[in-house]
Structures are given as C-alpha cells and as structure tokens.
Amino acid sequence: MSQNKRLAAFRGAVCVENTAESITENVCLMCRELFSRNKIKAEDIVSLQFTITDDITVLNPATALRRGNPGLDVTQVPLFCAQEAKIDGMMPKVVRALLTTYVEVPAGAESFERHNVYLNGAEKLRPDWGAKIKVAPQNE
C-alpha cells in the first residue's frame, strides 16, 4: 500500500420505494456517486455496510448492489446489511451506507476532501454534510 494512503470512512443514504427496481436503482446510484466523487478504487475498499429501515422488505441492498451497476466491480468487496434501529418519527424507506476504504492523500497535504452522498430525499438526514468535509491525514 502506498504511504500516501489512509483509512477513511464515507457515509451515504438514499430514500427508496419498497420495490426491487427502486432499491437496485437507488442503491447503485448512491454507491456510484460515493465511488466517483471520492475517487474510490475497488481494490482499496475494506467493506461496505448498509442499514435499512424496517419498511424495506423486498430486497437486501447488498444483493441489489451486486445485481446492479455501481460503477465498480464489487464482487470481492465484503458487504453487510442490518436493520436500522426503529426510532419514533424516523424517516421511512431509507438505505444508509458506511463505506470503509483506503484513500490517496496528496503528498504534503494537510487534509483531503470527503464527499458524503445523500440522495432522493435523504439529504434531510444530514444537511450539514451537504458541504465538503476536510479530514486531516493521520501522522505516521
């Protein structure tokens, strides 16, 4: 691994309808955006974890990602899915993602830009993350 790489985590969320088509289309869109905006390579991904609200019952987002077109070959990426804790007043029909990956940090850079992705109504979950977040590299 390059000395200019560090472990980072990225967040994403997307609202879906409870249909296989909607889940596949929107999960793949969210992941394509996470991958492209953050210049992620498949070989650098450690894992991708999903949570879903309890009203999503027709398809696991990990299965949807493998069946769809996420923009990268994810056949070797460890995927995991769990049900989101049920909280009164929570937003319905949401798939959340936590991507753990190595990212390239420019030599001499004090930080890098992190682009979290919230789509299709999920922007309401983290309006503060609509802006770019700078993360300082770890000291080695």
PDB file of C-alpha atoms in Angstrom:
ATOM      1  CA  MET A   1       0.000   0.000   0.000  1.00  0.00           C
ATOM      2  CA  SER A   2       1.187   3.490  -0.856  1.00  0.00           C
ATOM      3  CA  GLN A   3       2.473   5.609   2.024  1.00  0.00           C
ATOM      4  CA  ASN A   4       0.118   8.331   0.830  1.00  0.00           C
ATOM      5  CA  LYS A   5      -2.979   6.275   1.633  1.00  0.00           C
ATOM      6  CA  ARG A   6      -5.006   6.348   4.782  1.00  0.00           C
ATOM      7  CA  LEU A   7      -8.090   4.570   6.019  1.00  0.00           C
ATOM      8  CA  ALA A   8     -11.267   6.639   5.725  1.00  0.00           C
ATOM      9  CA  ALA A   9     -14.995   6.173   6.067  1.00  0.00           C
ATOM     10  CA  PHE A  10     -17.698   7.742   3.926  1.00  0.00           C
ATOM     11  CA  ARG A  11     -21.422   7.976   4.591  1.00  0.00           C
ATOM     12  CA  GLY A  12     -24.324   7.764   2.234  1.00  0.00           C
ATOM     13  CA  ALA A  13     -28.101   7.459   2.346  1.00  0.00           C
ATOM     14  CA  VAL A  14     -30.879   7.258  -0.191  1.00  0.00           C
ATOM     15  CA  CYS A  15     -34.650   7.050   0.013  1.00  0.00           C
ATOM     16  CA  VAL A  16     -36.233   4.203  -1.972  1.00  0.00           C
ATOM     17  CA  GLU A  17     -39.588   2.632  -2.696  1.00  0.00           C
ATOM     18  CA  ASN A  18     -40.128  -0.913  -1.453  1.00  0.00           C
ATOM     19  CA  THR A  19     -39.611  -2.469  -4.892  1.00  0.00           C
ATOM     20  CA  ALA A  20     -36.630  -4.425  -6.186  1.00  0.00           C
ATOM     21  CA  GLU A  21     -36.259  -1.956  -9.053  1.00  0.00           C
ATOM     22  CA  SER A  22     -36.220   1.133  -6.834  1.00  0.00           C
ATOM     23  CA  ILE A  23     -33.831  -0.393  -4.312  1.00  0.00           C
ATOM     24  CA  THR A  24     -31.422  -1.575  -7.026  1.00  0.00           C
ATOM     25  CA  GLU A  25     -31.513   1.690  -8.979  1.00  0.00           C
ATOM     26  CA  ASN A  26     -31.096   3.964  -5.963  1.00  0.00           C
ATOM     27  CA  VAL A  27     -28.534   1.902  -4.041  1.00  0.00           C
ATOM     28  CA  CYS A  28     -26.380   1.682  -7.175  1.00  0.00           C
ATOM     29  CA  LEU A  29     -26.777   5.418  -7.806  1.00  0.00           C
ATOM     30  CA  MET A  30     -25.732   6.252  -4.232  1.00  0.00           C
ATOM     31  CA  CYS A  31     -22.708   3.929  -4.454  1.00  0.00           C
ATOM     32  CA  ARG A  32     -21.672   5.183  -7.905  1.00  0.00           C
ATOM     33  CA  GLU A  33     -21.708   8.711  -6.509  1.00  0.00           C
ATOM     34  CA  LEU A  34     -19.733   7.698  -3.400  1.00  0.00           C
ATOM     35  CA  PHE A  35     -17.148   5.912  -5.537  1.00  0.00           C
ATOM     36  CA  SER A  36     -16.781   8.576  -8.227  1.00  0.00           C
ATOM     37  CA  ARG A  37     -16.902  11.697  -6.031  1.00  0.00           C
ATOM     38  CA  ASN A  38     -14.241  10.229  -3.739  1.00  0.00           C
ATOM     39  CA  LYS A  39     -12.130   8.566  -6.476  1.00  0.00           C
ATOM     40  CA  ILE A  40     -12.526   5.141  -4.845  1.00  0.00           C
ATOM     41  CA  LYS A  41     -10.977   2.062  -6.441  1.00  0.00           C
ATOM     42  CA  ALA A  42     -12.491  -1.383  -5.833  1.00  0.00           C
ATOM     43  CA  GLU A  43      -9.181  -2.804  -4.600  1.00  0.00           C
ATOM     44  CA  ASP A  44      -8.993  -0.123  -1.870  1.00  0.00           C
ATOM     45  CA  ILE A  45     -12.402  -0.887  -0.343  1.00  0.00           C
ATOM     46  CA  VAL A  46     -12.261  -2.613   3.051  1.00  0.00           C
ATOM     47  CA  SER A  47     -16.021  -3.090   3.440  1.00  0.00           C
ATOM     48  CA  LEU A  48     -19.396  -1.580   2.686  1.00  0.00           C
ATOM     49  CA  GLN A  49     -22.131  -1.792   5.299  1.00  0.00           C
ATOM     50  CA  PHE A  50     -25.789  -0.985   4.770  1.00  0.00           C
ATOM     51  CA  THR A  51     -28.685  -0.431   7.137  1.00  0.00           C
ATOM     52  CA  ILE A  52     -32.325  -0.319   6.077  1.00  0.00           C
ATOM     53  CA  THR A  53     -35.479   0.892   7.754  1.00  0.00           C
ATOM     54  CA  ASP A  54     -37.987  -1.834   8.667  1.00  0.00           C
ATOM     55  CA  ASP A  55     -40.340  -0.868   5.814  1.00  0.00           C
ATOM     56  CA  ILE A  56     -37.850  -2.108   3.192  1.00  0.00           C
ATOM     57  CA  THR A  57     -38.671  -5.789   2.845  1.00  0.00           C
ATOM     58  CA  VAL A  58     -38.327  -6.909  -0.785  1.00  0.00           C
ATOM     59  CA  LEU A  59     -34.560  -6.789  -1.386  1.00  0.00           C
ATOM     60  CA  ASN A  60     -31.336  -6.565   0.587  1.00  0.00           C
ATOM     61  CA  PRO A  61     -29.253  -3.575  -0.616  1.00  0.00           C
ATOM     62  CA  ALA A  62     -26.116  -5.747  -0.743  1.00  0.00           C
ATOM     63  CA  THR A  63     -27.885  -8.050  -3.189  1.00  0.00           C
ATOM     64  CA  ALA A  64     -29.136  -5.020  -5.122  1.00  0.00           C
ATOM     65  CA  LEU A  65     -25.594  -3.668  -5.392  1.00  0.00           C
ATOM     66  CA  ARG A  66     -24.239  -6.957  -6.709  1.00  0.00           C
ATOM     67  CA  ARG A  67     -27.087  -7.245  -9.256  1.00  0.00           C
ATOM     68  CA  GLY A  68     -26.932  -3.645 -10.424  1.00  0.00           C
ATOM     69  CA  ASN A  69     -24.340  -1.302 -11.891  1.00  0.00           C
ATOM     70  CA  PRO A  70     -22.478   0.503  -9.098  1.00  0.00           C
ATOM     71  CA  GLY A  71     -19.697   1.688 -11.393  1.00  0.00           C
ATOM     72  CA  LEU A  72     -17.046  -0.601  -9.855  1.00  0.00           C
ATOM     73  CA  ASP A  73     -16.549  -4.342  -9.702  1.00  0.00           C
ATOM     74  CA  VAL A  74     -17.768  -5.094  -6.162  1.00  0.00           C
ATOM     75  CA  THR A  75     -17.686  -8.897  -6.456  1.00  0.00           C
ATOM     76  CA  GLN A  76     -14.762  -9.108  -3.997  1.00  0.00           C
ATOM     77  CA  VAL A  77     -15.953  -6.372  -1.622  1.00  0.00           C
ATOM     78  CA  PRO A  78     -17.247  -7.575   1.764  1.00  0.00           C
ATOM     79  CA  LEU A  79     -20.855  -6.345   2.033  1.00  0.00           C
ATOM     80  CA  PHE A  80     -23.079  -6.414   5.102  1.00  0.00           C
ATOM     81  CA  CYS A  81     -26.665  -5.364   5.773  1.00  0.00           C
ATOM     82  CA  ALA A  82     -28.597  -4.834   9.017  1.00  0.00           C
ATOM     83  CA  GLN A  83     -31.900  -3.289  10.023  1.00  0.00           C
ATOM     84  CA  GLU A  84     -31.750   0.283  11.309  1.00  0.00           C
ATOM     85  CA  ALA A  85     -32.925   0.752  14.897  1.00  0.00           C
ATOM     86  CA  LYS A  86     -36.608   1.732  14.905  1.00  0.00           C
ATOM     87  CA  ILE A  87     -36.997   5.229  16.355  1.00  0.00           C
ATOM     88  CA  ASP A  88     -40.264   7.162  16.673  1.00  0.00           C
ATOM     89  CA  GLY A  89     -40.517   9.735  13.892  1.00  0.00           C
ATOM     90  CA  MET A  90     -37.665   8.316  11.830  1.00  0.00           C
ATOM     91  CA  MET A  91     -37.575   8.907   8.079  1.00  0.00           C
ATOM     92  CA  PRO A  92     -39.156   5.946   6.253  1.00  0.00           C
ATOM     93  CA  LYS A  93     -37.733   3.862   3.380  1.00  0.00           C
ATOM     94  CA  VAL A  94     -34.080   4.801   3.837  1.00  0.00           C
ATOM     95  CA  VAL A  95     -30.990   2.812   2.930  1.00  0.00           C
ATOM     96  CA  ARG A  96     -27.876   4.054   4.719  1.00  0.00           C
ATOM     97  CA  ALA A  97     -24.302   3.134   3.813  1.00  0.00           C
ATOM     98  CA  LEU A  98     -20.938   3.200   5.563  1.00  0.00           C
ATOM     99  CA  LEU A  99     -18.037   2.732   3.147  1.00  0.00           C
ATOM    100  CA  THR A 100     -14.640   1.962   4.685  1.00  0.00           C
ATOM    101  CA  THR A 101     -11.779   2.330   2.234  1.00  0.00           C
ATOM    102  CA  TYR A 102      -8.234   3.484   1.735  1.00  0.00           C
ATOM    103  CA  VAL A 103      -7.906   6.851   0.023  1.00  0.00           C
ATOM    104  CA  GLU A 104      -5.000   8.598  -1.626  1.00  0.00           C
ATOM    105  CA  VAL A 105      -3.801  11.630   0.321  1.00  0.00           C
ATOM    106  CA  PRO A 106      -1.717  14.024  -1.771  1.00  0.00           C
ATOM    107  CA  ALA A 107       1.917  14.199  -0.615  1.00  0.00           C
ATOM    108  CA  GLY A 108       2.370  17.110   1.752  1.00  0.00           C
ATOM    109  CA  ALA A 109      -1.370  17.717   2.043  1.00  0.00           C
ATOM    110  CA  GLU A 110      -2.783  18.638   5.423  1.00  0.00           C
ATOM    111  CA  SER A 111      -6.238  17.322   4.553  1.00  0.00           C
ATOM    112  CA  PHE A 112      -8.362  15.779   1.837  1.00  0.00           C
ATOM    113  CA  GLU A 113     -11.937  16.388   0.777  1.00  0.00           C
ATOM    114  CA  ARG A 114     -14.578  13.894   1.822  1.00  0.00           C
ATOM    115  CA  HIS A 115     -17.798  13.721  -0.191  1.00  0.00           C
ATOM    116  CA  ASN A 116     -20.646  12.002   1.633  1.00  0.00           C
ATOM    117  CA  VAL A 117     -23.694  11.293  -0.532  1.00  0.00           C
ATOM    118  CA  TYR A 118     -27.337  11.824   0.460  1.00  0.00           C
ATOM    119  CA  LEU A 119     -29.877  11.440  -2.349  1.00  0.00           C
ATOM    120  CA  ASN A 120     -33.558  11.243  -3.220  1.00  0.00           C
ATOM    121  CA  GLY A 121     -34.830  12.986  -0.074  1.00  0.00           C
ATOM    122  CA  ALA A 122     -32.206  11.597   2.325  1.00  0.00           C
ATOM    123  CA  GLU A 123     -30.435  14.984   2.254  1.00  0.00           C
ATOM    124  CA  LYS A 124     -32.717  15.921   5.173  1.00  0.00           C
ATOM    125  CA  LEU A 125     -30.839  13.432   7.369  1.00  0.00           C
ATOM    126  CA  ARG A 126     -27.558  15.377   7.279  1.00  0.00           C
ATOM    127  CA  PRO A 127     -27.956  18.841   5.749  1.00  0.00           C
ATOM    128  CA  ASP A 128     -24.686  19.796   7.454  1.00  0.00           C
ATOM    129  CA  TRP A 129     -22.871  17.228   5.292  1.00  0.00           C
ATOM    130  CA  GLY A 130     -24.055  18.762   2.072  1.00  0.00           C
ATOM    131  CA  ALA A 131     -20.825  20.743   2.099  1.00  0.00           C
ATOM    132  CA  LYS A 132     -17.374  19.243   1.608  1.00  0.00           C
ATOM    133  CA  ILE A 133     -15.740  17.973   4.780  1.00  0.00           C
ATOM    134  CA  LYS A 134     -11.977  18.240   5.145  1.00  0.00           C
ATOM    135  CA  VAL A 135     -10.194  15.491   7.056  1.00  0.00           C
ATOM    136  CA  ALA A 136      -6.655  15.823   8.318  1.00  0.00           C
ATOM    137  CA  PRO A 137      -4.313  12.939   7.416  1.00  0.00           C
ATOM    138  CA  GLN A 138      -3.036  10.702  10.196  1.00  0.00           C
ATOM    139  CA  ASN A 139       0.532  11.238  11.356  1.00  0.00           C
ATOM    140  CA  GLU A 140       2.769   8.252  10.684  1.00  0.00           C
TER     141      GLU A 140
END
